[in-house]
mmCIF file of C-alpha atoms in Angstrom:
data_model
loop_
_atom_site.group_PDB
_atom_site.id
_atom_site.type_symbol
_atom_site.label_atom_id
_atom_site.label_comp_id
_atom_site.label_asym_id
_atom_site.label_seq_id
_atom_site.Cartn_x
_atom_site.Cartn_y
_atom_site.Cartn_z
ATOM 1 C CA UNK A 55 -41.679 56.810 -101.245
ATOM 2 C CA UNK A 56 -39.524 58.432 -98.738
ATOM 3 C CA UNK A 57 -37.359 55.718 -97.843
ATOM 4 C CA UNK A 58 -35.197 56.832 -100.600
ATOM 5 C CA UNK A 59 -33.838 59.677 -98.663
ATOM 6 C CA UNK A 60 -34.032 57.295 -94.792
ATOM 7 C CA UNK A 61 -31.887 54.783 -96.204
ATOM 8 C CA UNK A 62 -29.282 57.556 -97.629
ATOM 9 C CA UNK A 63 -29.334 58.938 -93.845
ATOM 10 C CA UNK A 64 -29.072 54.910 -92.417
ATOM 11 C CA UNK A 65 -26.043 54.801 -94.316
ATOM 12 C CA UNK A 66 -24.611 57.812 -93.633
ATOM 13 C CA UNK A 67 -25.037 57.466 -89.619
ATOM 14 C CA UNK A 68 -23.209 54.086 -90.398
ATOM 15 C CA UNK A 69 -20.104 55.823 -92.580
ATOM 16 C CA UNK A 70 -19.474 58.239 -89.496
ATOM 17 C CA UNK A 71 -19.852 55.605 -86.905
ATOM 18 C CA UNK A 72 -17.136 53.846 -88.694
ATOM 19 C CA UNK A 73 -15.211 56.375 -90.618
ATOM 20 C CA UNK A 74 -15.042 55.861 -93.568
ATOM 21 C CA UNK A 75 -16.121 56.656 -96.844
ATOM 22 C CA UNK A 76 -16.595 59.965 -98.191
ATOM 23 C CA UNK A 77 -20.158 61.448 -95.886
ATOM 24 C CA UNK A 78 -22.276 64.675 -96.886
ATOM 25 C CA UNK A 79 -20.716 66.764 -94.564
ATOM 26 C CA UNK A 80 -20.975 70.351 -97.357
ATOM 27 C CA UNK A 81 -23.145 68.312 -100.411
ATOM 28 C CA UNK A 82 -26.967 68.202 -100.537
ATOM 29 C CA UNK A 83 -28.335 65.379 -102.066
ATOM 30 C CA UNK A 84 -31.418 66.152 -103.770
ATOM 31 C CA UNK A 85 -33.946 62.638 -104.750
ATOM 32 C CA UNK A 86 -36.995 63.453 -107.664
ATOM 33 C CA UNK A 87 -38.416 60.414 -107.874
ATOM 34 C CA UNK A 88 -40.234 61.294 -110.806
ATOM 35 C CA UNK A 89 -37.875 61.552 -112.927
ATOM 36 C CA UNK A 90 -35.906 59.543 -110.861
ATOM 37 C CA UNK A 91 -32.777 60.988 -110.986
ATOM 38 C CA UNK A 92 -30.236 61.945 -107.964
ATOM 39 C CA UNK A 93 -28.101 65.424 -107.985
ATOM 40 C CA UNK A 94 -26.048 67.303 -105.756
ATOM 41 C CA UNK A 95 -25.073 70.981 -105.151
ATOM 42 C CA UNK A 96 -21.676 71.647 -103.263
ATOM 43 C CA UNK A 97 -22.653 73.872 -99.846
ATOM 44 C CA UNK A 98 -20.208 76.057 -98.049
ATOM 45 C CA UNK A 99 -19.615 76.947 -94.632
ATOM 46 C CA UNK A 100 -21.345 80.268 -93.874
ATOM 47 C CA UNK A 101 -19.353 82.449 -91.891
ATOM 48 C CA UNK A 102 -22.003 85.183 -91.542
ATOM 49 C CA UNK A 103 -23.756 82.010 -90.010
ATOM 50 C CA UNK A 104 -25.544 83.247 -87.189
ATOM 51 C CA UNK A 105 -25.368 79.899 -85.312
ATOM 52 C CA UNK A 106 -22.215 78.616 -86.947
ATOM 53 C CA UNK A 107 -20.610 80.886 -88.401
ATOM 54 C CA UNK A 108 -17.619 83.122 -87.108
ATOM 55 C CA UNK A 109 -18.925 86.043 -84.982
ATOM 56 C CA UNK A 110 -22.323 84.293 -84.140
ATOM 57 C CA UNK A 111 -25.320 86.061 -82.633
ATOM 58 C CA UNK A 112 -27.011 82.760 -81.818
ATOM 59 C CA UNK A 113 -25.507 81.456 -79.029
ATOM 60 C CA UNK A 114 -28.586 79.886 -76.677
ATOM 61 C CA UNK A 115 -31.560 78.079 -78.221
ATOM 62 C CA UNK A 116 -35.002 80.789 -79.111
ATOM 63 C CA UNK A 117 -38.683 80.431 -79.557
ATOM 64 C CA UNK A 118 -39.024 77.814 -82.328
ATOM 65 C CA UNK A 119 -42.613 78.411 -83.443
ATOM 66 C CA UNK A 120 -42.535 82.015 -82.912
ATOM 67 C CA UNK A 121 -39.515 82.064 -84.909
ATOM 68 C CA UNK A 122 -41.491 80.383 -88.257
ATOM 69 C CA UNK A 123 -43.961 82.409 -87.704
ATOM 70 C CA UNK A 124 -46.637 79.934 -86.297
ATOM 71 C CA UNK A 125 -47.988 82.688 -83.472
ATOM 72 C CA UNK A 126 -50.484 80.076 -81.429
ATOM 73 C CA UNK A 127 -48.149 77.459 -80.288
ATOM 74 C CA UNK A 128 -49.628 74.224 -81.316
ATOM 75 C CA UNK A 129 -48.500 71.448 -80.472
ATOM 76 C CA UNK A 130 -45.766 70.260 -82.657
ATOM 77 C CA UNK A 131 -45.486 66.744 -83.793
ATOM 78 C CA UNK A 132 -42.911 65.242 -85.309
ATOM 79 C CA UNK A 133 -42.345 61.505 -87.621
ATOM 80 C CA UNK A 134 -43.893 62.720 -91.398
ATOM 81 C CA UNK B 299 11.376 11.242 -96.694
ATOM 82 C CA UNK B 300 8.577 12.763 -95.853
ATOM 83 C CA UNK B 301 9.355 16.114 -94.207
ATOM 84 C CA UNK B 302 8.326 16.179 -90.303
ATOM 85 C CA UNK B 303 7.276 19.652 -88.401
ATOM 86 C CA UNK B 304 10.866 19.906 -87.327
ATOM 87 C CA UNK B 305 12.126 20.067 -90.684
ATOM 88 C CA UNK B 306 9.888 22.853 -91.966
ATOM 89 C CA UNK B 307 11.179 24.836 -89.081
ATOM 90 C CA UNK B 308 14.619 24.193 -88.962
ATOM 91 C CA UNK B 309 14.368 25.347 -92.987
ATOM 92 C CA UNK B 310 13.031 28.370 -91.804
ATOM 93 C CA UNK B 311 14.770 29.179 -88.747
ATOM 94 C CA UNK B 312 18.541 29.338 -91.445
ATOM 95 C CA UNK B 313 16.716 31.902 -93.481
ATOM 96 C CA UNK B 314 14.317 34.344 -91.523
ATOM 97 C CA UNK B 315 15.832 36.246 -88.671
ATOM 98 C CA UNK B 316 14.151 35.686 -85.280
ATOM 99 C CA UNK B 317 13.744 39.381 -83.036
ATOM 100 C CA UNK B 318 13.127 38.861 -79.033
ATOM 101 C CA UNK B 319 9.733 39.977 -77.677
ATOM 102 C CA UNK B 320 11.488 42.779 -76.095
ATOM 103 C CA UNK B 321 13.301 44.170 -79.246
ATOM 104 C CA UNK B 322 9.271 44.204 -80.699
ATOM 105 C CA UNK B 323 8.789 46.472 -78.274
ATOM 106 C CA UNK B 324 11.475 49.040 -78.414
ATOM 107 C CA UNK B 325 10.429 49.124 -81.265
ATOM 108 C CA UNK B 326 7.021 50.608 -80.299
ATOM 109 C CA UNK B 327 4.092 51.540 -82.325
ATOM 110 C CA UNK B 328 3.535 49.945 -85.846
ATOM 111 C CA UNK B 329 4.123 52.790 -87.993
ATOM 112 C CA UNK B 330 5.786 53.923 -91.955
ATOM 113 C CA UNK B 331 8.974 52.327 -90.894
ATOM 114 C CA UNK B 332 7.479 48.780 -90.320
ATOM 115 C CA UNK B 333 4.581 46.531 -90.051
ATOM 116 C CA UNK B 334 3.638 43.906 -87.636
ATOM 117 C CA UNK B 335 1.783 40.924 -88.754
ATOM 118 C CA UNK B 336 -0.487 38.928 -87.109
ATOM 119 C CA UNK B 337 -1.282 35.450 -88.743
ATOM 120 C CA UNK B 338 -3.113 33.395 -86.246
ATOM 121 C CA UNK B 339 -6.360 32.399 -86.664
ATOM 122 C CA UNK B 340 -9.211 34.956 -86.343
ATOM 123 C CA UNK B 341 -10.364 33.376 -82.549
ATOM 124 C CA UNK B 342 -6.526 34.009 -81.506
ATOM 125 C CA UNK B 343 -6.946 37.365 -82.907
ATOM 126 C CA UNK B 344 -9.797 38.505 -80.731
ATOM 127 C CA UNK B 345 -8.914 37.277 -77.370
ATOM 128 C CA UNK B 346 -5.637 39.589 -77.953
ATOM 129 C CA UNK B 347 -3.001 41.161 -80.360
ATOM 130 C CA UNK B 348 -0.203 43.544 -80.042
ATOM 131 C CA UNK B 349 -1.629 47.057 -80.411
ATOM 132 C CA UNK B 350 -1.255 48.410 -84.235
ATOM 133 C CA UNK B 351 -0.861 44.458 -85.705
ATOM 134 C CA UNK B 352 -2.727 43.288 -89.737
ATOM 135 C CA UNK B 353 -3.854 40.532 -89.129
ATOM 136 C CA UNK B 354 -4.360 37.944 -91.529
ATOM 137 C CA UNK B 355 -4.721 33.946 -90.861
ATOM 138 C CA UNK B 356 -2.024 32.431 -92.137
ATOM 139 C CA UNK B 357 -4.078 30.492 -94.273
ATOM 140 C CA UNK B 358 -4.875 33.999 -96.330
ATOM 141 C CA UNK B 359 -1.169 34.838 -96.138
ATOM 142 C CA UNK B 360 -1.032 34.891 -100.140
ATOM 143 C CA UNK B 361 -4.066 35.946 -101.002
ATOM 144 C CA UNK B 362 -4.368 38.990 -98.220
ATOM 145 C CA UNK B 363 -0.554 40.404 -98.066
ATOM 146 C CA UNK B 364 -0.606 42.372 -101.147
ATOM 147 C CA UNK B 365 -3.615 44.415 -101.060
ATOM 148 C CA UNK B 366 -2.624 44.709 -96.643
ATOM 149 C CA UNK B 367 1.147 45.591 -97.359
ATOM 150 C CA UNK B 368 1.443 46.498 -100.863
ATOM 151 C CA UNK B 369 5.368 47.815 -100.343
ATOM 152 C CA UNK B 370 7.396 44.664 -101.007
ATOM 153 C CA UNK B 371 10.240 46.516 -99.054
ATOM 154 C CA UNK B 372 8.271 46.827 -95.608
ATOM 155 C CA UNK B 373 9.606 46.166 -92.908
ATOM 156 C CA UNK B 374 8.075 43.063 -91.736
ATOM 157 C CA UNK B 375 7.715 41.755 -87.810
ATOM 158 C CA UNK B 376 5.310 38.643 -87.794
ATOM 159 C CA UNK B 377 3.458 37.041 -84.960
ATOM 160 C CA UNK B 378 2.039 33.964 -83.420
ATOM 161 C CA UNK B 379 1.044 32.103 -80.671
ATOM 162 C CA UNK B 380 4.797 30.757 -80.034
ATOM 163 C CA UNK B 381 6.799 31.471 -83.017
ATOM 164 C CA UNK B 382 6.504 28.644 -85.208
ATOM 165 C CA UNK B 383 3.906 29.500 -87.328
ATOM 166 C CA UNK B 384 5.294 32.987 -87.979
ATOM 167 C CA UNK B 385 8.632 31.223 -89.067
ATOM 168 C CA UNK B 386 7.081 29.575 -91.984
ATOM 169 C CA UNK B 387 4.444 33.166 -92.889
ATOM 170 C CA UNK B 388 7.741 33.996 -93.048
ATOM 171 C CA UNK B 389 8.965 31.996 -95.921
ATOM 172 C CA UNK B 390 6.302 32.415 -97.975
ATOM 173 C CA UNK B 391 6.289 36.051 -97.659
ATOM 174 C CA UNK B 392 10.244 36.079 -98.359
ATOM 175 C CA UNK B 393 8.809 33.882 -101.618
ATOM 176 C CA UNK B 394 6.669 36.368 -102.234
ATOM 177 C CA UNK B 395 8.793 39.360 -102.795
ATOM 178 C CA UNK B 396 8.694 40.600 -99.202
ATOM 179 C CA UNK B 397 12.675 42.001 -98.395
ATOM 180 C CA UNK B 398 12.604 42.728 -95.048
ATOM 181 C CA UNK B 399 10.504 39.271 -92.690
ATOM 182 C CA UNK B 400 11.252 38.550 -89.092
ATOM 183 C CA UNK B 401 9.604 36.805 -87.088
ATOM 184 C CA UNK B 402 8.870 37.410 -83.764
ATOM 185 C CA UNK B 403 10.380 34.516 -81.376
ATOM 186 C CA UNK B 404 7.645 32.809 -78.704
ATOM 187 C CA UNK B 405 5.121 34.417 -80.263
ATOM 188 C CA UNK B 406 2.194 36.597 -78.058
ATOM 189 C CA UNK B 407 2.695 34.337 -75.478
ATOM 190 C CA UNK B 408 6.394 34.996 -74.427
ATOM 191 C CA UNK B 409 5.358 38.378 -75.559
ATOM 192 C CA UNK B 410 2.284 38.551 -72.522
ATOM 193 C CA UNK B 411 4.800 36.527 -69.974
ATOM 194 C CA UNK B 412 7.120 39.306 -70.079
ATOM 195 C CA UNK B 413 4.155 41.556 -69.040
ATOM 196 C CA UNK B 414 3.752 43.097 -72.315
ATOM 197 C CA UNK B 415 0.288 44.429 -72.898
ATOM 198 C CA UNK B 416 -2.116 43.714 -75.550
ATOM 199 C CA UNK B 417 -5.169 45.105 -77.396
ATOM 200 C CA UNK B 418 -8.205 43.442 -77.613
ATOM 201 C CA UNK B 419 -11.560 44.818 -79.656
ATOM 202 C CA UNK B 420 -15.022 44.199 -78.339
ATOM 203 C CA UNK B 421 -15.838 40.974 -77.126
ATOM 204 C CA UNK B 422 -18.868 39.379 -79.589
ATOM 205 C CA UNK B 423 -21.266 36.826 -78.688
ATOM 206 C CA UNK B 424 -21.807 33.694 -80.823
ATOM 207 C CA UNK B 425 -24.974 35.040 -82.360
ATOM 208 C CA UNK B 426 -23.641 38.174 -82.618
ATOM 209 C CA UNK B 427 -20.518 36.686 -84.750
ATOM 210 C CA UNK B 428 -23.195 34.607 -87.128
ATOM 211 C CA UNK B 429 -25.382 38.037 -87.720
ATOM 212 C CA UNK B 430 -22.729 40.107 -88.347
ATOM 213 C CA UNK B 431 -20.984 38.128 -90.386
ATOM 214 C CA UNK B 432 -21.437 39.944 -93.548
ATOM 215 C CA UNK B 433 -20.251 43.055 -91.968
ATOM 216 C CA UNK B 434 -16.962 41.437 -91.374
ATOM 217 C CA UNK B 435 -16.074 40.346 -95.174
ATOM 218 C CA UNK B 436 -16.060 44.413 -95.591
ATOM 219 C CA UNK B 437 -13.295 45.614 -94.658
ATOM 220 C CA UNK B 438 -14.228 48.968 -94.231
ATOM 221 C CA UNK B 439 -16.678 47.116 -91.175
ATOM 222 C CA UNK B 440 -14.694 44.921 -89.502
ATOM 223 C CA UNK B 441 -14.728 43.687 -86.423
ATOM 224 C CA UNK B 442 -13.676 46.864 -85.624
ATOM 225 C CA UNK B 443 -16.243 48.472 -87.500
ATOM 226 C CA UNK B 444 -19.350 46.343 -85.656
ATOM 227 C CA UNK B 445 -17.243 46.974 -82.072
ATOM 228 C CA UNK B 446 -18.362 50.973 -82.512
ATOM 229 C CA UNK B 447 -21.773 50.102 -84.262
ATOM 230 C CA UNK B 448 -22.682 48.516 -81.363
ATOM 231 C CA UNK B 449 -21.260 51.542 -79.052
ATOM 232 C CA UNK B 450 -23.119 53.588 -81.199
ATOM 233 C CA UNK B 451 -25.519 55.758 -79.756
ATOM 234 C CA UNK B 452 -28.135 57.476 -81.801
ATOM 235 C CA UNK B 453 -31.100 59.665 -81.777
ATOM 236 C CA UNK B 454 -33.960 59.447 -84.724
ATOM 237 C CA UNK B 455 -35.740 62.565 -84.328
ATOM 238 C CA UNK B 456 -39.379 60.853 -85.357
ATOM 239 C CA UNK B 457 -40.339 57.584 -85.850
ATOM 240 C CA UNK B 458 -42.173 58.724 -89.370
ATOM 241 C CA UNK B 459 -41.596 58.243 -92.844
ATOM 242 C CA UNK B 460 -37.714 59.102 -92.925
ATOM 243 C CA UNK B 461 -37.677 57.770 -89.406
ATOM 244 C CA UNK B 462 -38.701 54.709 -89.770
ATOM 245 C CA UNK B 463 -36.464 52.803 -92.452
ATOM 246 C CA UNK B 464 -33.630 54.966 -91.265
ATOM 247 C CA UNK B 465 -34.832 53.032 -87.656
ATOM 248 C CA UNK B 466 -34.701 49.584 -89.349
ATOM 249 C CA UNK B 467 -31.499 49.219 -91.352
ATOM 250 C CA UNK B 468 -29.278 50.996 -88.213
ATOM 251 C CA UNK B 469 -31.483 47.885 -86.187
ATOM 252 C CA UNK B 470 -30.242 44.933 -88.124
ATOM 253 C CA UNK B 471 -26.600 47.010 -89.084
ATOM 254 C CA UNK B 472 -26.690 46.480 -85.103
ATOM 255 C CA UNK B 473 -26.212 50.267 -83.875
ATOM 256 C CA UNK B 474 -26.399 49.331 -80.192
ATOM 257 C CA UNK B 475 -28.509 52.273 -79.049
ATOM 258 C CA UNK B 476 -31.428 54.017 -80.869
ATOM 259 C CA UNK B 477 -33.382 56.682 -79.570
ATOM 260 C CA UNK B 478 -36.417 56.875 -80.903
ATOM 261 C CA UNK B 479 -38.317 60.923 -79.471
ATOM 262 C CA UNK B 480 -41.828 60.977 -81.371
ATOM 263 C CA UNK B 481 -45.325 62.299 -79.494
ATOM 264 C CA UNK B 482 -47.231 61.138 -82.054
ATOM 265 C CA UNK B 483 -49.204 57.538 -81.865
ATOM 266 C CA UNK B 484 -49.767 54.756 -84.878
ATOM 267 C CA UNK B 485 -52.642 56.108 -87.650
ATOM 268 C CA UNK B 486 -54.116 54.191 -90.588
ATOM 269 C CA UNK B 487 -52.692 57.146 -92.578
ATOM 270 C CA UNK B 488 -49.287 56.773 -91.537
ATOM 271 C CA UNK B 489 -48.936 52.882 -92.458
ATOM 272 C CA UNK B 490 -48.541 53.505 -96.401
ATOM 273 C CA UNK B 491 -45.050 55.080 -96.058
ATOM 274 C CA UNK B 492 -44.171 54.679 -92.707
ATOM 275 C CA UNK B 493 -43.288 51.360 -92.431
ATOM 276 C CA UNK B 494 -41.723 51.019 -89.093
ATOM 277 C CA UNK B 495 -45.432 50.922 -87.761
ATOM 278 C CA UNK B 496 -48.067 47.714 -88.318
ATOM 279 C CA UNK B 497 -51.759 47.855 -88.211
ATOM 280 C CA UNK B 498 -51.849 45.757 -85.026
ATOM 281 C CA UNK B 499 -50.611 48.791 -83.444
ATOM 282 C CA UNK B 500 -52.638 51.649 -84.575
ATOM 283 C CA UNK B 501 -53.500 53.721 -81.332
ATOM 284 C CA UNK B 502 -50.124 53.227 -79.813
ATOM 285 C CA UNK B 503 -46.881 55.788 -79.371
ATOM 286 C CA UNK B 504 -44.919 55.210 -82.404
ATOM 287 C CA UNK B 505 -42.092 55.176 -79.735
ATOM 288 C CA UNK B 506 -43.731 52.299 -77.904
ATOM 289 C CA UNK B 507 -44.276 50.882 -81.741
ATOM 290 C CA UNK B 508 -40.850 51.377 -83.185
ATOM 291 C CA UNK B 509 -39.391 49.851 -80.052
ATOM 292 C CA UNK B 510 -41.866 46.760 -80.597
ATOM 293 C CA UNK B 511 -40.092 46.412 -84.553
ATOM 294 C CA UNK B 512 -36.479 47.365 -83.941
ATOM 295 C CA UNK B 513 -36.315 44.517 -81.079
ATOM 296 C CA UNK B 514 -38.322 42.513 -83.790
ATOM 297 C CA UNK B 515 -35.647 42.562 -86.090
ATOM 298 C CA UNK B 516 -32.846 42.937 -83.434
ATOM 299 C CA UNK B 517 -32.693 41.897 -79.724
ATOM 300 C CA UNK B 518 -29.091 43.573 -79.565
ATOM 301 C CA UNK B 519 -30.378 47.080 -79.433
ATOM 302 C CA UNK B 520 -31.047 48.970 -77.141
ATOM 303 C CA UNK B 521 -33.918 51.157 -78.153
ATOM 304 C CA UNK B 522 -35.535 54.258 -75.363
ATOM 305 C CA UNK B 523 -38.646 55.362 -76.523
ATOM 306 C CA UNK B 524 -38.953 58.886 -75.597
ATOM 307 C CA UNK B 525 -42.262 59.673 -75.823
ATOM 308 C CA UNK B 526 -42.411 64.168 -76.442
ATOM 309 C CA UNK B 527 -41.994 67.008 -78.208
ATOM 310 C CA UNK B 528 -38.740 67.774 -79.199
ATOM 311 C CA UNK B 529 -38.804 71.272 -77.141
ATOM 312 C CA UNK B 530 -36.337 74.073 -76.038
ATOM 313 C CA UNK B 531 -36.286 72.381 -72.500
ATOM 314 C CA UNK B 532 -35.524 68.806 -73.123
ATOM 315 C CA UNK B 533 -33.433 69.596 -76.452
ATOM 316 C CA UNK B 534 -29.924 69.297 -75.617
ATOM 317 C CA UNK B 535 -30.330 66.968 -72.159
ATOM 318 C CA UNK B 536 -31.647 64.935 -74.635
ATOM 319 C CA UNK B 537 -28.468 64.949 -76.933
ATOM 320 C CA UNK B 538 -26.135 65.065 -74.443
ATOM 321 C CA UNK B 539 -27.075 61.586 -74.409
ATOM 322 C CA UNK B 540 -26.291 60.548 -77.845
ATOM 323 C CA UNK B 541 -23.631 60.479 -80.791
ATOM 324 C CA UNK B 542 -25.326 61.354 -83.610
ATOM 325 C CA UNK B 543 -28.724 62.689 -84.096
ATOM 326 C CA UNK B 544 -30.868 61.538 -87.476
ATOM 327 C CA UNK B 545 -33.565 64.504 -88.376
ATOM 328 C CA UNK B 546 -37.189 62.911 -89.586
ATOM 329 C CA UNK B 547 -38.981 66.003 -88.716
ATOM 330 C CA UNK B 548 -41.710 66.583 -90.355
ATOM 331 C CA UNK B 549 -42.091 70.856 -89.812
ATOM 332 C CA UNK B 550 -39.846 73.505 -89.887
ATOM 333 C CA UNK B 551 -39.636 74.390 -85.789
ATOM 334 C CA UNK B 552 -38.556 71.099 -85.577
ATOM 335 C CA UNK B 553 -36.164 70.827 -87.693
ATOM 336 C CA UNK B 554 -34.474 74.427 -86.273
ATOM 337 C CA UNK B 555 -34.535 73.376 -82.949
ATOM 338 C CA UNK B 556 -32.890 70.049 -84.417
ATOM 339 C CA UNK B 557 -29.750 72.160 -86.287
ATOM 340 C CA UNK B 558 -29.531 75.026 -82.988
ATOM 341 C CA UNK B 559 -29.230 72.842 -80.890
ATOM 342 C CA UNK B 560 -26.984 69.918 -82.714
ATOM 343 C CA UNK B 561 -25.047 73.119 -83.242
ATOM 344 C CA UNK B 562 -24.615 74.427 -79.680
ATOM 345 C CA UNK B 563 -23.572 70.847 -78.430
ATOM 346 C CA UNK B 564 -21.223 70.238 -81.474
ATOM 347 C CA UNK B 565 -23.323 66.724 -82.466
ATOM 348 C CA UNK B 566 -23.705 65.928 -86.131
ATOM 349 C CA UNK B 567 -27.128 65.900 -87.246
ATOM 350 C CA UNK B 568 -27.649 63.664 -90.792
ATOM 351 C CA UNK B 569 -30.515 65.477 -92.205
ATOM 352 C CA UNK B 570 -33.576 64.181 -94.470
ATOM 353 C CA UNK B 571 -36.177 66.047 -95.695
ATOM 354 C CA UNK B 572 -39.059 65.158 -98.437
ATOM 355 C CA UNK B 573 -42.316 67.043 -100.076
ATOM 356 C CA UNK B 574 -44.384 64.522 -102.356
ATOM 357 C CA UNK B 575 -41.876 63.309 -105.027
ATOM 358 C CA UNK B 576 -38.861 64.869 -103.686
ATOM 359 C CA UNK B 577 -36.287 64.461 -101.387
ATOM 360 C CA UNK B 578 -32.626 65.770 -100.571
ATOM 361 C CA UNK B 579 -30.572 64.372 -97.397
ATOM 362 C CA UNK B 580 -26.865 65.739 -96.027
ATOM 363 C CA UNK B 581 -25.012 65.895 -93.417
ATOM 364 C CA UNK B 582 -24.480 69.062 -90.670
ATOM 365 C CA UNK B 583 -21.185 68.872 -89.427
ATOM 366 C CA UNK B 584 -20.640 72.282 -86.827
ATOM 367 C CA UNK B 585 -17.894 73.189 -87.644
ATOM 368 C CA UNK B 586 -16.530 70.813 -90.074
ATOM 369 C CA UNK B 587 -19.495 71.627 -92.640
ATOM 370 C CA UNK B 588 -22.400 74.287 -93.304
ATOM 371 C CA UNK B 589 -24.982 73.323 -90.971
ATOM 372 C CA UNK B 590 -28.627 74.493 -91.633
ATOM 373 C CA UNK B 591 -29.206 78.437 -91.408
ATOM 374 C CA UNK B 592 -26.203 77.845 -93.408
ATOM 375 C CA UNK B 593 -28.317 77.617 -96.737
ATOM 376 C CA UNK B 594 -31.498 79.268 -94.904
ATOM 377 C CA UNK B 595 -30.584 81.482 -92.213
ATOM 378 C CA UNK B 596 -34.382 81.942 -91.236
ATOM 379 C CA UNK B 597 -37.725 80.128 -92.131
ATOM 380 C CA UNK B 598 -39.766 80.592 -94.513
ATOM 381 C CA UNK B 599 -43.051 82.368 -93.994
ATOM 382 C CA UNK B 600 -45.477 79.716 -92.906
ATOM 383 C CA UNK B 601 -47.413 78.835 -95.534
ATOM 384 C CA UNK B 602 -45.316 79.282 -98.110
ATOM 385 C CA UNK B 603 -43.330 76.107 -98.497
ATOM 386 C CA UNK B 604 -45.096 73.151 -97.336
ATOM 387 C CA UNK B 605 -42.344 71.776 -94.255
#
């Protein structure tokens, strides 16, 4: 049931808007519904990240179907 | 003999020093050195208060002051509408151990007559005051936070499994503008998890169905239905209209597109993804924390990982 993650996202959004609490910046929350566990791993900004690193090589949008190896540009919907 | 209001005020004036509105104005913004305490009722505060003031209605003073002003040696200047209630409130503070308490003579009325400015929070309607009343009980949100929620613009990428609950809760909480971007129509097989949609809206664009559901919960919310695919051509213009992006998409091209566009546009992304019985969430705040590419610089080969 994806509701758990969607509600976590809504909660984080409200926290960002009102400026309260500790948002999940630099943390990845991992949820396993069969085991019913929440784990968390620390994330760090990668100074060598091609996008947000200190010397970025990606400075504009690219072709994302191609990036993902989808050679035939089939329309890709969003919506889970 | 029973005391009159005059007796109370005379006694208070003997104990509590009064300061003029000019003196308060010259002190500038309250901060580390002193606290400005507004003891009027909530509706009076709503109509305008002094910049930086802490508000505790006089009826709640004894119950709330310790949490809002913990240090009893801190200087407190109390004010009300005309300078009478603040004198009596200051007396109470004295007897609670606050050592350095004064009252602003003439109150907000004299402050305004002197031409000094007052702050006004966003004005909420009677219906909004009731709808969001449970938020006002939470000190971390309050009327100020509700104003921020009503002013906020949030874009939900995907009105599906993740976007559905996110949209419903953000709508109920009173986020003022919710954008939905999705190119799909509601399918019967969606309804097992996509709680934004309903049986009688099968075949309808998900953005339209979502708008109906959101406004059924909260007509305050301005819903922007973007019934389209997110592409390199439209993403930056769309993101420019919003403060926060909630990523509930279901495929890698869109996830990388959202991430890259958000970093370029410097918008925070509230990320979520699910597969079968597992899910994950994070917040990618450009240049303050990692982005999705810091974790996964490039997508997995097609077919290796289900999106």
